[in-house]
Short mmCIF file of C-alpha atoms in Angstrom, two decimals:
data_model
loop_
_atom_site.label_atom_id
_atom_site.label_comp_id
_atom_site.label_asym_id
_atom_site.label_seq_id
_atom_site.Cartn_x
_atom_site.Cartn_y
_atom_site.Cartn_z
CA UNK A 1 0.41 -23.46 15.56
CA UNK A 2 3.23 -24.81 13.36
CA UNK A 3 2.46 -22.15 10.73
CA UNK A 4 2.68 -19.36 13.35
CA UNK A 5 6.07 -20.65 14.46
CA UNK A 6 7.24 -20.75 10.84
CA UNK A 7 5.98 -17.21 10.23
CA UNK A 8 7.71 -15.97 13.40
CA UNK A 9 10.97 -17.63 12.39
CA UNK A 10 10.63 -16.21 8.89
CA UNK A 11 10.06 -12.74 10.31
CA UNK A 12 13.24 -13.06 12.35
CA UNK A 13 15.15 -14.28 9.29
CA UNK A 14 13.87 -11.40 7.20
CA UNK A 15 14.79 -8.93 9.92
CA UNK A 16 18.30 -10.38 9.92
CA UNK A 17 18.34 -10.14 6.14
CA UNK A 18 17.67 -6.43 6.28
CA UNK A 19 19.79 -5.59 9.28
CA UNK A 20 22.57 -8.11 8.68
CA UNK A 21 22.66 -8.60 12.46
CA UNK A 22 23.17 -5.70 14.82
CA UNK A 23 21.80 -2.99 12.53
CA UNK A 24 24.36 -3.53 9.79
CA UNK A 25 23.77 -2.35 6.28
CA UNK A 26 21.66 -4.01 3.65
CA UNK A 27 23.32 -4.78 0.31
CA UNK A 28 23.78 -1.34 -1.24
CA UNK A 29 24.39 -2.15 -4.89
CA UNK A 30 23.78 -4.83 -7.45
CA UNK A 31 27.54 -5.24 -7.73
CA UNK A 32 27.69 -6.20 -4.03
CA UNK A 33 24.79 -8.62 -4.50
CA UNK A 34 26.46 -10.14 -7.55
CA UNK A 35 29.80 -10.49 -5.75
CA UNK A 36 28.29 -12.07 -2.62
CA UNK A 37 26.20 -14.51 -4.66
CA UNK A 38 29.08 -15.42 -6.98
CA UNK A 39 31.35 -16.06 -4.00
CA UNK A 40 28.59 -18.28 -2.58
CA UNK A 41 28.64 -20.45 -5.70
CA UNK A 42 25.54 -19.07 -7.41
CA UNK A 43 25.28 -18.22 -11.11
CA UNK A 44 24.48 -14.50 -11.44
CA UNK A 45 22.99 -12.70 -14.42
CA UNK A 46 22.23 -9.04 -15.12
CA UNK A 47 18.46 -8.63 -15.63
CA UNK A 48 18.22 -4.83 -15.65
CA UNK A 49 16.94 -4.79 -19.24
CA UNK A 50 14.03 -7.05 -18.26
CA UNK A 51 12.86 -4.66 -15.54
CA UNK A 52 13.54 -1.48 -17.52
CA UNK A 53 12.59 -2.50 -21.06
CA UNK A 54 10.11 -5.36 -20.62
CA UNK A 55 8.36 -4.21 -17.43
CA UNK A 56 8.76 -0.45 -17.94
CA UNK A 57 10.38 0.51 -14.63
CA UNK A 58 12.31 3.64 -15.56
CA UNK A 59 14.29 4.16 -12.36
CA UNK A 60 15.99 0.76 -12.18
CA UNK A 61 19.66 1.32 -11.36
CA UNK A 62 20.65 -2.33 -11.38
CA UNK A 63 19.01 -5.74 -11.27
CA UNK A 64 20.50 -9.21 -10.91
CA UNK A 65 19.21 -12.76 -10.69
CA UNK A 66 21.13 -15.51 -8.90
CA UNK A 67 20.41 -19.22 -9.27
CA UNK A 68 22.04 -22.27 -7.79
CA UNK A 69 23.29 -25.25 -9.79
CA UNK A 70 20.38 -27.55 -8.93
CA UNK A 71 17.82 -24.79 -9.70
CA UNK A 72 16.13 -25.28 -6.33
CA UNK A 73 15.72 -21.53 -5.95
CA UNK A 74 16.28 -18.14 -7.51
CA UNK A 75 17.07 -14.85 -5.78
CA UNK A 76 16.59 -11.48 -7.48
CA UNK A 77 17.91 -8.07 -6.48
CA UNK A 78 16.53 -4.84 -7.95
CA UNK A 79 17.57 -1.31 -6.97
CA UNK A 80 15.45 1.71 -7.89
CA UNK A 81 16.47 5.39 -7.82
CA UNK A 82 12.82 6.39 -7.28
CA UNK A 83 11.45 5.12 -3.94
CA UNK A 84 7.88 5.51 -5.22
CA UNK A 85 8.60 3.18 -8.13
CA UNK A 86 10.21 0.66 -5.76
CA UNK A 87 7.10 0.85 -3.58
CA UNK A 88 4.84 0.33 -6.61
CA UNK A 89 6.89 -2.70 -7.65
CA UNK A 90 6.78 -4.12 -4.12
CA UNK A 91 3.02 -3.53 -3.81
CA UNK A 92 2.28 -5.17 -7.18
CA UNK A 93 4.49 -8.16 -6.36
CA UNK A 94 3.09 -8.56 -2.83
CA UNK A 95 -0.46 -8.53 -4.21
CA UNK A 96 0.35 -11.78 -6.02
CA UNK A 97 1.27 -13.52 -2.78
CA UNK A 98 -0.71 -14.88 0.13
CA UNK A 99 0.94 -15.05 3.49
CA UNK A 100 2.30 -12.82 6.18
CA UNK A 101 3.38 -9.24 5.61
CA UNK A 102 5.41 -6.96 7.87
CA UNK A 103 5.62 -3.25 7.12
CA UNK A 104 7.77 -0.87 9.17
CA UNK A 105 9.20 2.59 8.56
CA UNK A 106 12.50 1.03 7.49
CA UNK A 107 11.47 -1.99 5.44
CA UNK A 108 8.62 -4.22 4.20
CA UNK A 109 8.52 -8.00 3.87
CA UNK A 110 6.01 -10.50 2.59
CA UNK A 111 6.37 -14.24 2.56
CA UNK A 112 4.43 -17.37 1.87
CA UNK A 113 5.20 -21.04 2.15
CA UNK A 114 3.12 -23.73 0.51
CA UNK A 115 4.26 -27.26 1.29
CA UNK A 116 8.01 -27.16 0.60
CA UNK A 117 8.02 -24.07 -1.65
CA UNK A 118 8.52 -20.50 -0.46
CA UNK A 119 8.43 -17.01 -1.85
CA UNK A 120 10.02 -14.10 0.01
CA UNK A 121 9.78 -10.44 -0.94
CA UNK A 122 11.76 -7.76 0.88
CA UNK A 123 12.03 -4.01 0.30
CA UNK A 124 14.30 -1.48 2.01
CA UNK A 125 15.44 1.92 0.81
CA UNK A 126 14.51 1.43 -2.85
CA UNK A 127 16.06 -2.04 -2.94
CA UNK A 128 14.10 -5.24 -3.48
CA UNK A 129 15.09 -8.84 -2.82
CA UNK A 130 12.87 -11.65 -4.06
CA UNK A 131 13.54 -15.34 -3.41
CA UNK A 132 11.49 -18.26 -4.72
CA UNK A 133 11.87 -22.02 -4.56
CA UNK A 134 12.60 -24.78 -2.08
CA UNK A 135 11.86 -23.39 1.41
CA UNK A 136 14.73 -25.14 3.17
CA UNK A 137 17.25 -24.17 0.49
CA UNK A 138 16.09 -20.53 0.55
CA UNK A 139 16.35 -20.34 4.34
CA UNK A 140 19.86 -21.80 4.25
CA UNK A 141 21.04 -19.53 1.43
CA UNK A 142 19.57 -16.34 2.88
CA UNK A 143 21.23 -17.14 6.21
CA UNK A 144 24.49 -17.77 4.37
CA UNK A 145 24.22 -14.60 2.28
CA UNK A 146 23.57 -12.41 5.32
CA UNK A 147 26.30 -13.96 7.48
CA UNK A 148 28.97 -11.47 6.44
CA UNK A 149 26.86 -8.36 6.13
CA UNK A 150 27.79 -7.06 9.56
CA UNK A 151 31.11 -5.84 8.18
CA UNK A 152 31.23 -2.84 5.89
CA UNK A 153 31.82 -3.76 2.27
CA UNK A 154 34.33 -1.72 0.29
CA UNK A 155 32.65 0.91 -1.86
#
């Protein structure tokens, strides 16, 4: 029963992550992701070369990884120009996870929590977010990162 409650709460959190409350926009670019994470006190690095060169994804537009000072979690953002390649990346990543998956016309999410560790995978419109680490810290940071998404960000 506790696991079902956790999964339901996670689903709600992930929905908020994609809609930013009240059908607001999802982070559109890696620059926005980088700015939001930096302003939240996370260290942000450009990892586009890893996805493009090391993993062979040819349509990666931008990719960033954000970590917090205590290294309790990491959050990655990858944006693809080819939706099929984004889907292939999501499918391959989701296959390596157990847990609950939600697939709609607008977005897909998969999550798992084992003891105090979580992994969250989200895909919407060719954009991927992946978070891994301490479950409580991830929940707090994702809630914090999505808090301001209801306003339009300057392009």
